PDB file of C-alpha atoms in Angstrom:
ATOM      1  CA  MET A  11     -86.116 178.474 -11.679  1.00 84.00           C
ATOM      2  CA  LEU A  12     -87.726 175.315 -13.086  1.00 96.00           C
ATOM      3  CA  SER A  13     -85.731 172.787 -14.921  1.00 97.00           C
ATOM      4  CA  ALA A  14     -85.988 172.457 -18.621  1.00 98.00           C
ATOM      5  CA  ALA A  15     -87.168 169.104 -19.973  1.00 98.00           C
ATOM      6  CA  SER A  16     -84.975 167.026 -22.256  1.00 98.00           C
ATOM      7  CA  ASP A  17     -85.617 163.933 -24.295  1.00 98.00           C
ATOM      8  CA  VAL A  18     -82.803 162.094 -26.000  1.00 98.00           C
ATOM      9  CA  GLN A  19     -84.338 160.967 -29.383  1.00 98.00           C
ATOM     10  CA  VAL A  20     -81.252 159.495 -31.114  1.00 98.00           C
ATOM     11  CA  ASP A  21     -78.001 158.352 -29.563  1.00 98.00           C
ATOM     12  CA  THR A  22     -75.507 156.485 -31.799  1.00 98.00           C
ATOM     13  CA  ALA A  23     -71.708 156.343 -32.096  1.00 98.00           C
ATOM     14  CA  GLU A  24     -71.904 159.359 -34.457  1.00 98.00           C
ATOM     15  CA  VAL A  25     -74.561 161.743 -33.157  1.00 98.00           C
ATOM     16  CA  ARG A  26     -76.896 162.466 -30.255  1.00 98.00           C
ATOM     17  CA  VAL A  27     -80.122 164.317 -30.771  1.00 98.00           C
ATOM     18  CA  THR A  28     -81.953 165.840 -27.792  1.00 98.00           C
ATOM     19  CA  GLU A  29     -85.308 167.700 -27.790  1.00 98.00           C
ATOM     20  CA  TRP A  30     -85.300 170.537 -25.217  1.00 98.00           C
ATOM     21  CA  ARG A  31     -88.472 172.195 -23.858  1.00 98.00           C
ATOM     22  CA  LEU A  32     -88.115 175.216 -21.810  1.00 98.00           C
ATOM     23  CA  VAL A  33     -91.515 176.367 -20.243  1.00 98.00           C
ATOM     24  CA  PRO A  34     -91.644 179.995 -19.120  1.00 98.00           C
ATOM     25  CA  GLY A  35     -89.448 180.372 -16.079  1.00 98.00           C
ATOM     26  CA  SER A  36     -87.305 177.409 -16.758  1.00 98.00           C
ATOM     27  CA  ALA A  37     -83.548 176.862 -17.473  1.00 98.00           C
ATOM     28  CA  THR A  38     -81.216 174.216 -18.723  1.00 97.00           C
ATOM     29  CA  GLY A  39     -78.829 174.812 -15.854  1.00 97.00           C
ATOM     30  CA  PRO A  40     -75.122 175.722 -16.200  1.00 98.00           C
ATOM     31  CA  HIS A  41     -73.295 173.391 -18.454  1.00 98.00           C
ATOM     32  CA  THR A  42     -70.362 172.956 -20.790  1.00 98.00           C
ATOM     33  CA  HIS A  43     -70.798 171.500 -24.313  1.00 98.00           C
ATOM     34  CA  GLY A  44     -68.436 168.608 -24.724  1.00 97.00           C
ATOM     35  CA  MET A  45     -69.117 168.219 -28.477  1.00 98.00           C
ATOM     36  CA  ASP A  46     -69.749 170.440 -31.495  1.00 98.00           C
ATOM     37  CA  TYR A  47     -73.391 170.948 -31.890  1.00 98.00           C
ATOM     38  CA  VAL A  48     -76.204 172.320 -33.968  1.00 98.00           C
ATOM     39  CA  ILE A  49     -79.400 173.846 -32.636  1.00 98.00           C
ATOM     40  CA  VAL A  50     -82.542 173.400 -34.649  1.00 98.00           C
ATOM     41  CA  PRO A  51     -85.414 175.708 -33.347  1.00 98.00           C
ATOM     42  CA  ILE A  52     -88.897 174.162 -33.392  1.00 98.00           C
ATOM     43  CA  THR A  53     -90.466 177.255 -32.110  1.00 98.00           C
ATOM     44  CA  ALA A  54     -89.642 180.961 -32.529  1.00 98.00           C
ATOM     45  CA  GLY A  55     -88.633 182.769 -29.393  1.00 96.00           C
ATOM     46  CA  GLU A  56     -86.051 184.544 -27.263  1.00 98.00           C
ATOM     47  CA  MET A  57     -83.608 182.746 -24.958  1.00 97.00           C
ATOM     48  CA  THR A  58     -81.583 184.442 -22.305  1.00 98.00           C
ATOM     49  CA  ILE A  59     -77.997 183.171 -22.290  1.00 98.00           C
ATOM     50  CA  VAL A  60     -75.955 183.476 -19.036  1.00 98.00           C
ATOM     51  CA  ALA A  61     -72.168 183.195 -19.358  1.00 98.00           C
ATOM     52  CA  PRO A  62     -70.096 181.758 -16.357  1.00 97.00           C
ATOM     53  CA  ASN A  63     -69.127 185.239 -15.371  1.00 98.00           C
ATOM     54  CA  GLY A  64     -72.828 186.225 -15.114  1.00 97.00           C
ATOM     55  CA  GLU A  65     -73.002 188.317 -18.262  1.00 98.00           C
ATOM     56  CA  ARG A  66     -76.413 188.001 -19.960  1.00 98.00           C
ATOM     57  CA  SER A  67     -77.306 188.146 -23.600  1.00 98.00           C
ATOM     58  CA  LYS A  68     -80.391 187.387 -25.663  1.00 97.00           C
ATOM     59  CA  ALA A  69     -80.608 184.891 -28.532  1.00 96.00           C
ATOM     60  CA  GLN A  70     -83.457 185.033 -31.079  1.00 97.00           C
ATOM     61  CA  LEU A  71     -84.739 181.719 -32.442  1.00 97.00           C
ATOM     62  CA  GLY A  72     -86.564 181.454 -35.763  1.00 98.00           C
ATOM     63  CA  VAL A  73     -88.447 178.284 -36.645  1.00 98.00           C
ATOM     64  CA  GLY A  74     -85.999 176.131 -38.702  1.00 95.00           C
ATOM     65  CA  LYS A  75     -83.186 178.673 -38.592  1.00 98.00           C
ATOM     66  CA  SER A  76     -80.314 176.340 -37.360  1.00 98.00           C
ATOM     67  CA  TYR A  77     -77.012 177.490 -35.976  1.00 97.00           C
ATOM     68  CA  PHE A  78     -73.713 175.729 -35.192  1.00 98.00           C
ATOM     69  CA  ARG A  79     -71.352 176.033 -32.149  1.00 97.00           C
ATOM     70  CA  LYS A  80     -68.051 174.433 -31.268  1.00 98.00           C
ATOM     71  CA  ALA A  81     -67.392 172.211 -28.263  1.00 98.00           C
ATOM     72  CA  GLY A  82     -66.383 174.067 -25.044  1.00 98.00           C
ATOM     73  CA  VAL A  83     -69.305 176.572 -24.903  1.00 96.00           C
ATOM     74  CA  GLN A  84     -70.197 177.260 -21.237  1.00 98.00           C
ATOM     75  CA  HIS A  85     -73.518 178.813 -20.446  1.00 98.00           C
ATOM     76  CA  ASP A  86     -77.019 178.490 -18.859  1.00 98.00           C
ATOM     77  CA  VAL A  87     -80.103 178.955 -21.033  1.00 98.00           C
ATOM     78  CA  LEU A  88     -83.118 180.498 -19.587  1.00 98.00           C
ATOM     79  CA  ASN A  89     -86.657 181.079 -20.760  1.00 98.00           C
ATOM     80  CA  GLU A  90     -87.722 184.487 -19.400  1.00 98.00           C
ATOM     81  CA  THR A  91     -90.677 184.857 -21.805  1.00 98.00           C
ATOM     82  CA  ALA A  92     -94.308 183.906 -21.655  1.00 98.00           C
ATOM     83  CA  SER A  93     -94.081 181.187 -24.247  1.00 97.00           C
ATOM     84  CA  GLU A  94     -92.559 177.711 -24.348  1.00 98.00           C
ATOM     85  CA  ILE A  95     -89.316 177.382 -26.267  1.00 98.00           C
ATOM     86  CA  VAL A  96     -88.584 174.029 -28.038  1.00 98.00           C
ATOM     87  CA  PHE A  97     -85.436 173.158 -29.984  1.00 98.00           C
ATOM     88  CA  LEU A  98     -83.353 170.119 -31.053  1.00 98.00           C
ATOM     89  CA  GLU A  99     -79.774 169.921 -30.031  1.00 98.00           C
ATOM     90  CA  VAL A 100     -77.696 167.721 -32.445  1.00 98.00           C
ATOM     91  CA  GLU A 101     -74.323 166.874 -30.901  1.00 98.00           C
ATOM     92  CA  LEU A 102     -71.727 165.628 -33.274  1.00 98.00           C
ATOM     93  CA  LYS A 103     -69.571 162.862 -31.688  1.00 97.00           C
ATOM     94  CA  PRO A 104     -65.780 162.724 -32.401  1.00 93.00           C
TER      95      PRO A 104
END
């Protein structure tokens, strides 16, 4: 699987904003979120979420349809579609 591309756009004492680009066949790699965060989809699409136990689920993204998650989430995010997925991750620093 290819690695997703990330670009940190803002990194201050309060917040970090990262643009993520997942081309078809790419993944973020397994990770744990250390901060609360908001995802802001730039493109519509479907991500495959893989939990640490291997359980897979699908997440639908709608352009501009943001969602919030608490720190501690563990997963890998895969793009198993034919279209690029782009979103902003806004991490809220304590």
